[in-house]
Structure formats: C-alpha cells, structure tokens
Coordinates of C-alpha atoms and ligand atoms in Angstrom, one line a residue:
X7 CA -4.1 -33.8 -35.2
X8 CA -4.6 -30.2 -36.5
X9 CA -1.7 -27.8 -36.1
X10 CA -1.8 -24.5 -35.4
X11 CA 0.5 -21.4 -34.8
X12 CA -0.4 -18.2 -33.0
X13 CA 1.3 -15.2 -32.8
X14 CA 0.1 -13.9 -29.1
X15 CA 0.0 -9.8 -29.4
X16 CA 0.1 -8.8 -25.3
X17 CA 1.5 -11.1 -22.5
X18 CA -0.5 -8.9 -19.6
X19 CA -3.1 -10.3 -16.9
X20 CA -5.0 -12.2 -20.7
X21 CA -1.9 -12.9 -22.5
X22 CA 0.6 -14.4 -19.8
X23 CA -2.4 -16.2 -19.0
X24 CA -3.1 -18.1 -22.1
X25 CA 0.4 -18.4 -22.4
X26 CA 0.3 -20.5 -19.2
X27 CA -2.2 -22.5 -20.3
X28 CA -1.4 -23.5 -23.4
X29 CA 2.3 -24.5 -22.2
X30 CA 1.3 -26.4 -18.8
X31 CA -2.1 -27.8 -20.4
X32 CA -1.1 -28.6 -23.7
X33 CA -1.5 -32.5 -23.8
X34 CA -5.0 -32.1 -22.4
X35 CA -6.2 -29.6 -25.0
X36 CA -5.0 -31.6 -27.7
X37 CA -7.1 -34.7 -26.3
X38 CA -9.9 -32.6 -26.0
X39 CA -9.9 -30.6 -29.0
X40 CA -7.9 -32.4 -31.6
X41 CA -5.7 -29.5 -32.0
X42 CA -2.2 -28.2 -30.8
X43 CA -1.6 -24.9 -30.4
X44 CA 1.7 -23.8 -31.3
X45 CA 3.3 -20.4 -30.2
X46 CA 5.3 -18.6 -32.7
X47 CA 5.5 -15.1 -31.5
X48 CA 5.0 -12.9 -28.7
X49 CA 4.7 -8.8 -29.3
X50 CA 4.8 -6.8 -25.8
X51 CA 5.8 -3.0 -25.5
X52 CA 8.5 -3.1 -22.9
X53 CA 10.4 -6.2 -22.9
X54 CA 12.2 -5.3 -20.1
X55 CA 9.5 -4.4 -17.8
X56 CA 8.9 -6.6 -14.3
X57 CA 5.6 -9.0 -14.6
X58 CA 3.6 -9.0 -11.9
X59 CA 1.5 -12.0 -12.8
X60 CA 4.8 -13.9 -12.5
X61 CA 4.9 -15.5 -15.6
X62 CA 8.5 -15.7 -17.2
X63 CA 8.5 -14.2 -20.3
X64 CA 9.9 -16.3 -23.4
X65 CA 12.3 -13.8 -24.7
X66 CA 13.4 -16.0 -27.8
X67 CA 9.6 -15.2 -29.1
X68 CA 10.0 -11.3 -28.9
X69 CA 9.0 -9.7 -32.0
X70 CA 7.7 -6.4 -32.7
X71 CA 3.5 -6.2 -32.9
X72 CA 4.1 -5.1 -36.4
X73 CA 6.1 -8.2 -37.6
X74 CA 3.4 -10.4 -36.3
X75 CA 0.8 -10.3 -39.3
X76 CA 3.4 -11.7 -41.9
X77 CA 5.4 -14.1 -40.4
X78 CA 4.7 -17.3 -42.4
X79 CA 5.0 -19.3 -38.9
X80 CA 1.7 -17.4 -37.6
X81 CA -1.8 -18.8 -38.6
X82 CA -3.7 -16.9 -36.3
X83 CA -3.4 -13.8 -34.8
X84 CA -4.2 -13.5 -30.8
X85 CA -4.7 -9.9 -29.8
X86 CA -4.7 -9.0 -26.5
X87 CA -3.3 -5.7 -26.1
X88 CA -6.5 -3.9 -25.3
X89 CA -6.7 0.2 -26.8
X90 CA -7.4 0.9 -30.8
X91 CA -4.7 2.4 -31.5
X92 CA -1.9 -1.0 -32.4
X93 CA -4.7 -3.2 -31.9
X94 CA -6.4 -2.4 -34.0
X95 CA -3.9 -1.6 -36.8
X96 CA -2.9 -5.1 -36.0
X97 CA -6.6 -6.7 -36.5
X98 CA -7.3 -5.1 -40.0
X99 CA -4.0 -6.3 -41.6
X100 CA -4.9 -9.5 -40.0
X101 CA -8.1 -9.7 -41.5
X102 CA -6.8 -8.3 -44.7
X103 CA -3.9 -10.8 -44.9
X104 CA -6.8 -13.6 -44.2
X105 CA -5.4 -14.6 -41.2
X106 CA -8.0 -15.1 -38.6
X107 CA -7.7 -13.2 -35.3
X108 CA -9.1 -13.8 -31.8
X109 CA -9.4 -11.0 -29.6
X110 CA -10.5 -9.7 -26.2
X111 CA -11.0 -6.4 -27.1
X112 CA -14.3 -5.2 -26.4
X113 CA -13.3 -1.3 -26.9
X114 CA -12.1 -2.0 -30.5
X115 CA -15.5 -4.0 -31.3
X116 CA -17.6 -1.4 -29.9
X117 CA -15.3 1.5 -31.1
X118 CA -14.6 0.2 -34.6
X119 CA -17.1 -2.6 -35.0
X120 CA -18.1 -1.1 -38.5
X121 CA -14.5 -1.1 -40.1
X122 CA -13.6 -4.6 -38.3
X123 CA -16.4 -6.4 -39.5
X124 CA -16.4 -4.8 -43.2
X125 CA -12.9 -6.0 -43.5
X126 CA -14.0 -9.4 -41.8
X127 CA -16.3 -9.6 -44.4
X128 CA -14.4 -8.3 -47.3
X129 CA -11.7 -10.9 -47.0
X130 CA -13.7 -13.3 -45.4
X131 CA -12.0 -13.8 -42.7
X132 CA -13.5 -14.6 -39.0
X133 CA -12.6 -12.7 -36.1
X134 CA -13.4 -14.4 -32.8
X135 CA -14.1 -12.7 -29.4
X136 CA -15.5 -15.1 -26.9
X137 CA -13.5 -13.0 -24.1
X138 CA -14.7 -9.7 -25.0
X139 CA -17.9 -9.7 -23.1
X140 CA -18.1 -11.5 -19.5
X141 CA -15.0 -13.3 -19.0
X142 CA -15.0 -16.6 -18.9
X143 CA -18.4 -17.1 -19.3
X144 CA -19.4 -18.4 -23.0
X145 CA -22.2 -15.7 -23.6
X146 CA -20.7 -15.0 -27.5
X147 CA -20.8 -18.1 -28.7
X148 CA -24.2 -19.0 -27.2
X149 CA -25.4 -16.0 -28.3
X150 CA -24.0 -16.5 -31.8
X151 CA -25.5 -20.5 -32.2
X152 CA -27.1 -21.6 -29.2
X153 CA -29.7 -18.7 -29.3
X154 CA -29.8 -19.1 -33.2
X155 CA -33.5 -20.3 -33.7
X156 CA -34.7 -17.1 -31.3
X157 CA -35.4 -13.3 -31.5
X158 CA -34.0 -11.9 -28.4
X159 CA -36.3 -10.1 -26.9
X160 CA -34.3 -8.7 -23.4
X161 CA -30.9 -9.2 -22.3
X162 CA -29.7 -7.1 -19.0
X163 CA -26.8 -7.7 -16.6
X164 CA -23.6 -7.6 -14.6
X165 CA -20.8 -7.4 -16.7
X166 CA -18.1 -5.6 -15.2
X167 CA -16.3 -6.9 -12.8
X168 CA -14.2 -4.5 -11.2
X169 CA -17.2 -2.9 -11.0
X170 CA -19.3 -5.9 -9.0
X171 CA -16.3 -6.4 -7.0
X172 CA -16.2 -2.5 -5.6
X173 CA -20.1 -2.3 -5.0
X174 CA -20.2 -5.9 -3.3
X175 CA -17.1 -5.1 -1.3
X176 CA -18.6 -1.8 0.0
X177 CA -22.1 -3.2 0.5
X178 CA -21.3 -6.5 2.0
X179 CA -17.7 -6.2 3.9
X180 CA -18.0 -2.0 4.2
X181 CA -15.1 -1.3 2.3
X182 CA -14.4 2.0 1.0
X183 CA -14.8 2.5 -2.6
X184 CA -10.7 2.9 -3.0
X185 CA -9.8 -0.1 -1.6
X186 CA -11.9 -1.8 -2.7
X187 CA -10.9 -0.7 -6.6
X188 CA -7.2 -1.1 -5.0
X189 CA -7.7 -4.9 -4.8
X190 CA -9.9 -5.5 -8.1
X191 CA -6.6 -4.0 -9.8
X192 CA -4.4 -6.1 -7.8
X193 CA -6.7 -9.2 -8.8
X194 CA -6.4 -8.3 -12.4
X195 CA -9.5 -7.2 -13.3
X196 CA -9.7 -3.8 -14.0
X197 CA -8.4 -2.2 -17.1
X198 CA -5.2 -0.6 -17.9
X199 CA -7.2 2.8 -16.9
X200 CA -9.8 1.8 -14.6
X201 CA -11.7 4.7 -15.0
X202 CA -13.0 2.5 -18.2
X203 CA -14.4 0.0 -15.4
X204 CA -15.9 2.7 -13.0
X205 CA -17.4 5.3 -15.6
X206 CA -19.2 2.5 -17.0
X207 CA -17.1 2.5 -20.4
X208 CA -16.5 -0.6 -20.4
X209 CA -19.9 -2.2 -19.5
X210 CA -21.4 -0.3 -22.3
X211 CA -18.4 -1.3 -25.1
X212 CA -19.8 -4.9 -23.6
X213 CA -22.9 -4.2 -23.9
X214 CA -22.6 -2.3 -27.7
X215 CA -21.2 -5.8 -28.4
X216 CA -24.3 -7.7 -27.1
X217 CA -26.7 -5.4 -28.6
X218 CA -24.8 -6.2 -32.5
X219 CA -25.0 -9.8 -31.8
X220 CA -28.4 -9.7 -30.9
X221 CA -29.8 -7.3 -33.6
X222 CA -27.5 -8.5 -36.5
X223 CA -25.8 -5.1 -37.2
X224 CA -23.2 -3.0 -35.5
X225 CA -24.2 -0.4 -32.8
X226 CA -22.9 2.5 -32.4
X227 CA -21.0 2.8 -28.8
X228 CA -21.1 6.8 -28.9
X229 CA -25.4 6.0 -28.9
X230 CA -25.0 4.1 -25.8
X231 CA -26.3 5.9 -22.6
X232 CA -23.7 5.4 -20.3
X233 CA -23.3 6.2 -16.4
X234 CA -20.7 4.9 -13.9
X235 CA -20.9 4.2 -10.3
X236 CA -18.7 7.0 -8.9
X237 CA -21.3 8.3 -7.5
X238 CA -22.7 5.6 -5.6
X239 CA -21.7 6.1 -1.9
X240 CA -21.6 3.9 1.0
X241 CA -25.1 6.2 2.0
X242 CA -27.0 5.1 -0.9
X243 CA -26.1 1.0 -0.6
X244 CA -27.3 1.5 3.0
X245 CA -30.5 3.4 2.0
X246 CA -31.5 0.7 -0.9
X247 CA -31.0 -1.9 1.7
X248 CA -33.9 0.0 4.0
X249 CA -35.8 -0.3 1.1
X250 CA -35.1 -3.5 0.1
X251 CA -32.8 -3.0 -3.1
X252 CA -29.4 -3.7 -3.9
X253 CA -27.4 -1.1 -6.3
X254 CA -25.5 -2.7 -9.1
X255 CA -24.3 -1.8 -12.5
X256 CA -26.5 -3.2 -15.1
X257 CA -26.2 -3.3 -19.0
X258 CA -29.7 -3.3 -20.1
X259 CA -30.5 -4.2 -23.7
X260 CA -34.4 -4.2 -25.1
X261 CA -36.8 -3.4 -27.4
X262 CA -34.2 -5.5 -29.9
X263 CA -34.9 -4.8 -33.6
X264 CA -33.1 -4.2 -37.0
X265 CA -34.2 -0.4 -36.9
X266 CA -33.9 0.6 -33.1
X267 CA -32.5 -0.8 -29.5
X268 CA -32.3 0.6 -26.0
X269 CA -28.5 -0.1 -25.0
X270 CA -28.0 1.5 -21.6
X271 CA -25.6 0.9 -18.5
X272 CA -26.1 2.7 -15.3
X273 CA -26.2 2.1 -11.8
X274 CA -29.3 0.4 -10.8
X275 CA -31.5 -0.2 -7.8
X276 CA -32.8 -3.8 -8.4
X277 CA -35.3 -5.9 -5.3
X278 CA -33.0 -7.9 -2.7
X279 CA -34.8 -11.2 -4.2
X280 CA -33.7 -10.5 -7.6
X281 CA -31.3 -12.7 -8.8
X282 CA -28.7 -10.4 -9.8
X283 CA -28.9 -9.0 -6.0
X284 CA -27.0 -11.8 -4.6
X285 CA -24.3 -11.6 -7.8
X286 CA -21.2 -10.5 -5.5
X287 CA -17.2 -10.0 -6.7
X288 CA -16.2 -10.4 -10.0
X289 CA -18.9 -12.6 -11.2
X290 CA -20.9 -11.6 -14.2
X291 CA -24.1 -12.8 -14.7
X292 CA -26.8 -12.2 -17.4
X293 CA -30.4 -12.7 -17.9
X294 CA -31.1 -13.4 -21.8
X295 CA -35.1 -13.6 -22.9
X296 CA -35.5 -15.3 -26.7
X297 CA -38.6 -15.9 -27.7
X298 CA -38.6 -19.3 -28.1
X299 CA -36.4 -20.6 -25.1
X300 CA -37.6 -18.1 -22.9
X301 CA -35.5 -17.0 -20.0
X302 CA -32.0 -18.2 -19.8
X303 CA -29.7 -17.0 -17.1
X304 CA -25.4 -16.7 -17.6
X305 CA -23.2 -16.3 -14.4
X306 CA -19.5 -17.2 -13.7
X307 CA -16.2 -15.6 -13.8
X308 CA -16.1 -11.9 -15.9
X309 CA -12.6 -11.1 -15.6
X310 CA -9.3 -12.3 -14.6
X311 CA -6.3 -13.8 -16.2
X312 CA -7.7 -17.7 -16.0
X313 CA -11.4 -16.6 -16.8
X314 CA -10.3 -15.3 -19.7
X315 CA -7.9 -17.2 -20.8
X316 CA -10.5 -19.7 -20.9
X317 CA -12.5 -17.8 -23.5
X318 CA -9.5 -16.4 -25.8
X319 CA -8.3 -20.8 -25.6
X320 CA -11.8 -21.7 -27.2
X321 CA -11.6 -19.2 -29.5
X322 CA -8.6 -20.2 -30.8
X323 CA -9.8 -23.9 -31.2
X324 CA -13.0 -22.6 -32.6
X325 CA -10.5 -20.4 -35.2
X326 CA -7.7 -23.5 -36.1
X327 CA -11.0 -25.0 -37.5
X328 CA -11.2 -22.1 -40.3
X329 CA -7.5 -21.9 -41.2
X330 CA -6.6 -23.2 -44.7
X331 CA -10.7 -23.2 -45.2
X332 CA -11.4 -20.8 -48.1
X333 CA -13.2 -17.9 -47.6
X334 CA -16.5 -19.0 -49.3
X335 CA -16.3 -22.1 -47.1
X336 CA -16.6 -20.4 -44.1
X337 CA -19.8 -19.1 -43.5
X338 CA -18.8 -17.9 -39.8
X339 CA -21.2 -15.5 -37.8
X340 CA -19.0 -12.8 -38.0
X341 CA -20.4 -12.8 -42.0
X342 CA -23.9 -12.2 -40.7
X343 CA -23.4 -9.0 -38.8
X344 CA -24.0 -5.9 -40.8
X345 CA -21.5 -3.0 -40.8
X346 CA -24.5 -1.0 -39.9
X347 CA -26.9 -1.9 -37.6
X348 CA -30.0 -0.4 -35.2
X349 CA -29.6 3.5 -34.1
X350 CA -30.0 3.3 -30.2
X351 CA -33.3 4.7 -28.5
X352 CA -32.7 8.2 -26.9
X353 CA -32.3 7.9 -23.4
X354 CA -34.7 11.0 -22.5
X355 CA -38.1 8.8 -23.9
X356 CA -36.8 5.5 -21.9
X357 CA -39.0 4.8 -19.1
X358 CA -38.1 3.5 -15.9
X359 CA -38.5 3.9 -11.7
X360 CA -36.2 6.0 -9.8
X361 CA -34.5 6.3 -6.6
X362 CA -33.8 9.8 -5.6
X363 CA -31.7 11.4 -3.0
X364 CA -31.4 15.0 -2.3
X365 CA -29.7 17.1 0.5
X366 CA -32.1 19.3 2.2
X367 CA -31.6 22.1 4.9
X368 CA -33.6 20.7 7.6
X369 CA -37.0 23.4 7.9
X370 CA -40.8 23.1 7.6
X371 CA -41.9 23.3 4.1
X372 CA -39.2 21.5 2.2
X373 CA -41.0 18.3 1.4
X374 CA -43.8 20.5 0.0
X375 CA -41.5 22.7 -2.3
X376 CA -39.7 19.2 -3.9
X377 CA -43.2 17.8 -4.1
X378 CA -44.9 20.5 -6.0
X379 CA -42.2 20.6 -8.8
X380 CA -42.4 16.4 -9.0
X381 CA -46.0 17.1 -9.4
X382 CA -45.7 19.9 -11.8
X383 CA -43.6 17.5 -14.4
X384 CA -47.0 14.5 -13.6
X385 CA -44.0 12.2 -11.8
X386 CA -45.5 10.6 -9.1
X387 CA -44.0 9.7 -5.8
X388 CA -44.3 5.8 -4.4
X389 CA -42.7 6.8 -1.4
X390 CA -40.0 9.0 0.4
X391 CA -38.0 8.9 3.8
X392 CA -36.2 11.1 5.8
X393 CA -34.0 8.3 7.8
X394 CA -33.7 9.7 11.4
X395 CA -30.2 10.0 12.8
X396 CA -29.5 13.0 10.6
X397 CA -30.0 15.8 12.0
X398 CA -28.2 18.5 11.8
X399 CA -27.7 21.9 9.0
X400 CA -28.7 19.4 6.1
X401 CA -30.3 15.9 6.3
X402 CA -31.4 13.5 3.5
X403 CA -34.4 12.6 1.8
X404 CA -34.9 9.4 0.0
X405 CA -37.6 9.5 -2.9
X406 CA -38.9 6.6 -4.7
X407 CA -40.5 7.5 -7.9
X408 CA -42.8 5.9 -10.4
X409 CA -42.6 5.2 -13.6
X410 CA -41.7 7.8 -15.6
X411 CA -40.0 9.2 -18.9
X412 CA -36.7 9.9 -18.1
X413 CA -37.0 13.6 -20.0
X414 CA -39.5 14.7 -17.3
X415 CA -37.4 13.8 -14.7
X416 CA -34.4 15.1 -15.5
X417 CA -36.6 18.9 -15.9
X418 CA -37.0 18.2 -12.8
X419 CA -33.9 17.5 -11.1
X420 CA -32.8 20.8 -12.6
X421 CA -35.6 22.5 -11.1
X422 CA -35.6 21.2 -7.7
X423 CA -31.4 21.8 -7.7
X424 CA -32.2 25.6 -8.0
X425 CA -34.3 25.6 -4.9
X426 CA -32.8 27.4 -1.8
X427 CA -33.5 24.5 0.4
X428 CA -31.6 22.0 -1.6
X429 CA -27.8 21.9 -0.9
X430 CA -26.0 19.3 -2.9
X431 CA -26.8 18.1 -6.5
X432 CA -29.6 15.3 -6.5
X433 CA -28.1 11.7 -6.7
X434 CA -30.6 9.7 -8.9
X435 CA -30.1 5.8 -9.8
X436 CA -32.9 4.5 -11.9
X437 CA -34.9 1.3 -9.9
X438 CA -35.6 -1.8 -12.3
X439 CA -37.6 -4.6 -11.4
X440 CA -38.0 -6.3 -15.2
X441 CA -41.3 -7.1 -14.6
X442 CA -41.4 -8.8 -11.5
Ligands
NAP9 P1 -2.6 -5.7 -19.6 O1 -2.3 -6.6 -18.4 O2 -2.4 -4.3 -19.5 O3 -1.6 -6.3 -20.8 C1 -1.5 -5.7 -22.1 C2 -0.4 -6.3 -22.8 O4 -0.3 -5.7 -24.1 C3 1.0 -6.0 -22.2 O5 1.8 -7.2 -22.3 C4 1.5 -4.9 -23.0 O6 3.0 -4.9 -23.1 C5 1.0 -5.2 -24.4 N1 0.8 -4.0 -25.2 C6 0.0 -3.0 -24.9 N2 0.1 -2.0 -25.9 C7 1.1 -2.5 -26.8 C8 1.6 -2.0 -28.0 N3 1.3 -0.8 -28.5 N4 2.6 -2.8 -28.6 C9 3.0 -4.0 -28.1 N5 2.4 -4.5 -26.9 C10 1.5 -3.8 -26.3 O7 -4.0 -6.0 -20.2 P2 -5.0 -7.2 -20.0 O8 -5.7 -7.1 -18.7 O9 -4.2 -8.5 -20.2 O10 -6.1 -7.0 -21.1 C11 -5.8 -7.2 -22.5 C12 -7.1 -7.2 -23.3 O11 -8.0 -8.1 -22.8 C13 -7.8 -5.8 -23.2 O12 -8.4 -5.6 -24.4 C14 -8.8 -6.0 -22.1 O13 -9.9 -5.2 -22.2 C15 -9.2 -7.4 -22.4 N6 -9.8 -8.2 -21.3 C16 -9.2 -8.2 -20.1 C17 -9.7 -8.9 -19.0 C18 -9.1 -8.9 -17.7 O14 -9.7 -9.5 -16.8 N7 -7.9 -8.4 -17.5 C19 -10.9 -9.7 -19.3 C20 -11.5 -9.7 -20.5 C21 -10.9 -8.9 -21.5 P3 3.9 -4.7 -21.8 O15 3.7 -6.0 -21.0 O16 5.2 -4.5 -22.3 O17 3.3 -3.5 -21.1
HSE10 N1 -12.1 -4.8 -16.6 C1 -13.0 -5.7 -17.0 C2 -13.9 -6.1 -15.9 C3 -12.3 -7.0 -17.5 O1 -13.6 -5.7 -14.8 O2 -15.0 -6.7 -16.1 C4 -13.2 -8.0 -18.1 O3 -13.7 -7.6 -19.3

C-alpha cells in the first residue's frame, strides 16, 4: 500500500469536503486505489471562524499556509484557497521544493499559467487540477490522455454553475435573478466573490484552462473575450422562448491551433433542441469535437463541495503515483504545455448570429430608422418582433440578425443608440447553433 501525506491549504465548501471524504471513506479508497491518504496539515485564515458546511475542524492540524511547503510530513501539497495572492505563493514554492501540488484554482492557472507551468517544468514537478474546470466532471484528465491521439477541433459549454443555476432558476421556476444567486451561494457554488461567477470571470479562467490544454501552450486570460449574464433579464428568457432559444452561458473554444484560438464566454441564445438547452442547475456540460473520435459530450456536477472533492481525491491518487519518482521519470502532461501558447482571435472579426433587443418610443417610422442603419453596416435581419402587450411610452423590439462580423455590429449598436427613438442601451446576446 502506497502512503501518502497531504498538507490540505483551505478547509472551505472544497477543502472541508475532501477532508470529509478522505476521513469517512478512507478504507474504500485505499481498496480502490492502493493508496492511503494521510493528513498532515491543515492552513485556514481564521481558525476561529464558524463553518457553515458543518464540518468540525481538526484543530491539532492548524498550521500556518506558509509552514505547509517544508514540513517533512507533507508529500503533496493540496491548495484550495482559491485567489493568487497565498495561493499562489504557496504553489511555486511547492513546485520549487519538488513537491507536487493539486489544486482547484482555475484563477491562478489562467492568471499565472505561464510562471506555474515554467516552474512545473523547471523542477519537474506535476501540478494536478482535475477540479479546476467543471466540477466533478473528469474533463482535464480526459482532455489530457483520453483525447491524446486527436486535434481538438471545437469545444463549447456550460461551465459555471452558479451561473446555470440563476438562468435555469429564472427561466424554469421564475425566480428573480437575486434569489436565485442567494441559493447558488447557500449551495456552495459560487465563489468567495460571486461577481467572478456572474461577470463571466470565472467561465473564461475555465475556459483559458481548456483552450491551454487543448492547444499545448498557455493562453493568455486577459485575451479572453469575456461577458457575464447581468444583463440577462427575466424579458429576454421569455423572448428566446417565443423564438424557440434558451439563454445560457457558454465558453466557446475553436479554430484551435499552436498560433491562434477563439476563447470567448458570453451569454448565448442556443435552439430549445440543443442539447445544452435542457442543461438546468449546477450541471456543467461540454461538447468536445477531436478529429478522430468525433463528438464527445461531458455533463455532471460543476461545483459543490462533494463534486469537487471528487476531482481534487483523484488528483491526489493520480499525484501519490509521482512522489519519490524522479523528475526525469515523470513525463506528466503538465511537461507538455508550453509557457507560451496561441494569442487569442480578436473578438471584433468573430462571426456569429445575434439576438437584439432595443427599447423604442412607440411611433411610425421607427422600424425604418433601426433598419436603414442595420442595412448601412450589410447586417442583415432574419427576423424581428414587436411582442404585443406592450404598449405604452416605450415598447420592445426583438431583432434576430444574421451572420455577421461582430465589428460591424457593434458600429451599429452605437449608431442606432444615438437615435431619438431609442430609449435604453441595446441588449445584444449573440445566437449559436454550431452547425446544426
Ligand atoms: P471557500 O469556501 O471560500 O474556502 C476557502 C478556504 O481557504 C477557507 O478555509 C479559507 O480560510 C482558506 N483561505 C483563504 N485564503 C487564505 C489565506 N490567505 N491563508 C490561509 N487560508 C486561506 O472556497 P471554496 O469554495 O472551497 O473554493 C476553494 C477553491 O476551489 C477556489 O480556488 C475555487 O475557485 C475552487 N473551486 C470551488 C468550487 C466550489 O464549488 N466551491 C468548485 C471548483 C473549484 P477560512 O476558512 O479561515 O476563511
Ligand atoms: N463558482 C464555480 C461555479 C465553482 O459556480 O461553477 C466551480 O468551479
């Protein structure tokens, strides 16, 4: 039987989780994975602060994060404190000390991807993070060695979800979006700032992830087009569904090579019979094209203490087997992913469909002025409705628009906001169908 002893950085929602786990659950996971995990050390902020996740605390573990890296009873580090500013103070000297780490922390990978990996591959030592990107579901490690023999071609998704949970809650049980964000956080889902769920930040650290695993080289969060659902309203979900869409936040990944990627997340009109459409609470799911397998679909928990304890428990298995292993030995994945990798594509050239909503003062003559500056910038219209029910000073109008370069559109948009008739800045979501 294979020993190992963690040092567990965080005992939040993730770390009181795995903590749980790996106390109540041990025999099992030694049967099934030949190893036992051993806890040496816990590091939290405020040791005297009340857990909601109910989890007792073992106080006789307390050590400072600092102390955690060169203790002689830790073999692996387990950081789950979320931020860059410890963690990741606490990953590097890991990584430098050659012990291996296993994190959750999507915002350091995206954030600091470059310095993390150089150091991973400086000292040759692997850094695992399973339960950085969609929960419980094991998308890294398929991504990583499942996928190996393909060029991934398309990846898109749901992959917050705090985020899944508000739009499904508001489109399917007609809550407002602030309870509905109330209860994600009271499930443990959402972030220690949730504006990182619902600006889309943390979608697009997931998807900066993604899009280095799948082109070989770090990319560049601050390249990543990024837009979060705030201003999706409880008007719009009900206008998609007239038109036979559901709105979602999607990460979209394509046009995957070493030199360029498109790496967007955004709020996204997507056909009732997609898949994705019927993709409801905190579930993740994710649509992965390689061009050998072809299309393989991911769903299953994204967030939440047991979810992700899951993945940060099979990453720790995954790093007992390179402890004592020297460097050259271990030829881990993390090895294969270049400090620098693809710039992303500029979102003004991407080209997509769009749903567009303006507030219009009610008069003859409107539909003609908005029309003639669409047509001005060649973006054609595939259809528009002005729902009845609405009358009054101002009333909406619903545009669906064809394909077109983002760039033009956006001219647009300023155009038509400067018009007398229009009273309230255009809401625009862009409308994918990915082909079908
Ligand atoms: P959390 O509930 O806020 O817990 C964070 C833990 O880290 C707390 O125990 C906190 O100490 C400790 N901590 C924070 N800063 C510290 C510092 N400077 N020094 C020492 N301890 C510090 O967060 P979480 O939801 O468990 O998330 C942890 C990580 O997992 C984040 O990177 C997050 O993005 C990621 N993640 C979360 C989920 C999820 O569903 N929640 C899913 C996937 C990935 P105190 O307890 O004393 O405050
Ligand atoms: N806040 C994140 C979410 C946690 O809601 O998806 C999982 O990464």
């Amino acid at each position: 039987m294979k020993r190992v002893r963690i040092g567990l950085a965080g005992f939040g929602t993730v770390g009181g989780s795995v903590y749980r786990y790996i106390s109540t659950q041990a025999g099992f996971l030694e049967s099934r994975s030949g190893v036992r995990v051993c806890l040496s050390a816990i590091a939290v902020r405020d040791p005297g602060k009340k857990r909601s996740h109910g989890i007792p605390l073992p106080r006789s573990l307390l050590v400072k994060p600092e102390e955690l890296v060169a203790r002689p009873d830790v073999d692996i580090v387990v950081e789950l404190m979320g931020g860059c500013g410890m963690a990741r103070k606490l990953v590097l000297e890991s990584l430098k000390a050659g012990k291996p780490v296993v994190t959750a922390n999507k915002a350091l990978l995206a954030e600091h991807g470059e310095e993390v990996f150089t150091q991973s591959n400086r000292s040759g030592t692997p850094i695992f993070f399973e339960a950085s990107v969609a929960g419980g579901i094991p998308l890294i490690q398929s991504l990583k060695e499942g996928l190996v023999a393909n060029r991934l071609q398309l990846i898109y998704g749901i992959v917050n979800g705090t985020c899944n949970y508000i739009l499904s809650s508001m489109s399917k049980e007609k809550l407002s979006f602030e309870k509905a964000l109330a209860e994600a956080q009271a499930k443990g889902y959402a972030e220690a700032d949730p504006s990182f769920d619902i600006d889309g930040i943390d979608a697009a650290h997931k998807a900066a992830v993604v899009a280095t695993l799948a082109s070989g080289g770090c990319v560049k969060f601050k390249e990543v087009h990024v837009e979060g659902i705030r201003n999706v309203s409880a008007a719009d979900i009900q206008f998609a569904h007239q038109l036979g869409y559901e709105i979602k936040l999607l990460a979209i990944i394509r046009g995957i090579n070493p030199k360029s990627v498109e790496v967007r997340v955004h709020p996204t009109l997507i056909p009732s019979a997609n898949h994705l459409a019927s993709i409801h609470g905190v579930t993740n799911s994710m649509m992965v094209r390689g061009d050998v397998v072809g299309d393989i679909e991911f769903s299953g928990p994204g967030a939440g203490g047991p979810a992700t304890a899951s993945a940060v428990i099979s990453d720790i298995v995954q790093a007992a087997s390179s402890c004592g292993r020297n460097s050259s030995e271990f030829n881990g994945t993390t090895a294969r992913i270049r400090p620098v990798g693809p710039s992303v594509a500029a979102i003004e050239s991407v080209v997509s469909r769009y749903y567009l909503r303006l507030t219009v003062t009610d008069r003859p003559g409107v539909m003609a002025q908005i029309t003639s500056v669409l047509g001005r910038a060649k973006i054609g219209i595939s259809s528009v409705i002005q729902p009845e029910g609405h009358e009054g000073e101002t009333v909406p109008l619903i545009f669906m628009i064809h394909d077109a370069p983002y760039k033009s559109v956006k001219l647009a948009l300023s155009a038509i906001r400067k018009l007398n008739c229009v009273k309230a800045a255009p809401i625009m979501f862009r409308v994918e169908t990915f082909g079908k």
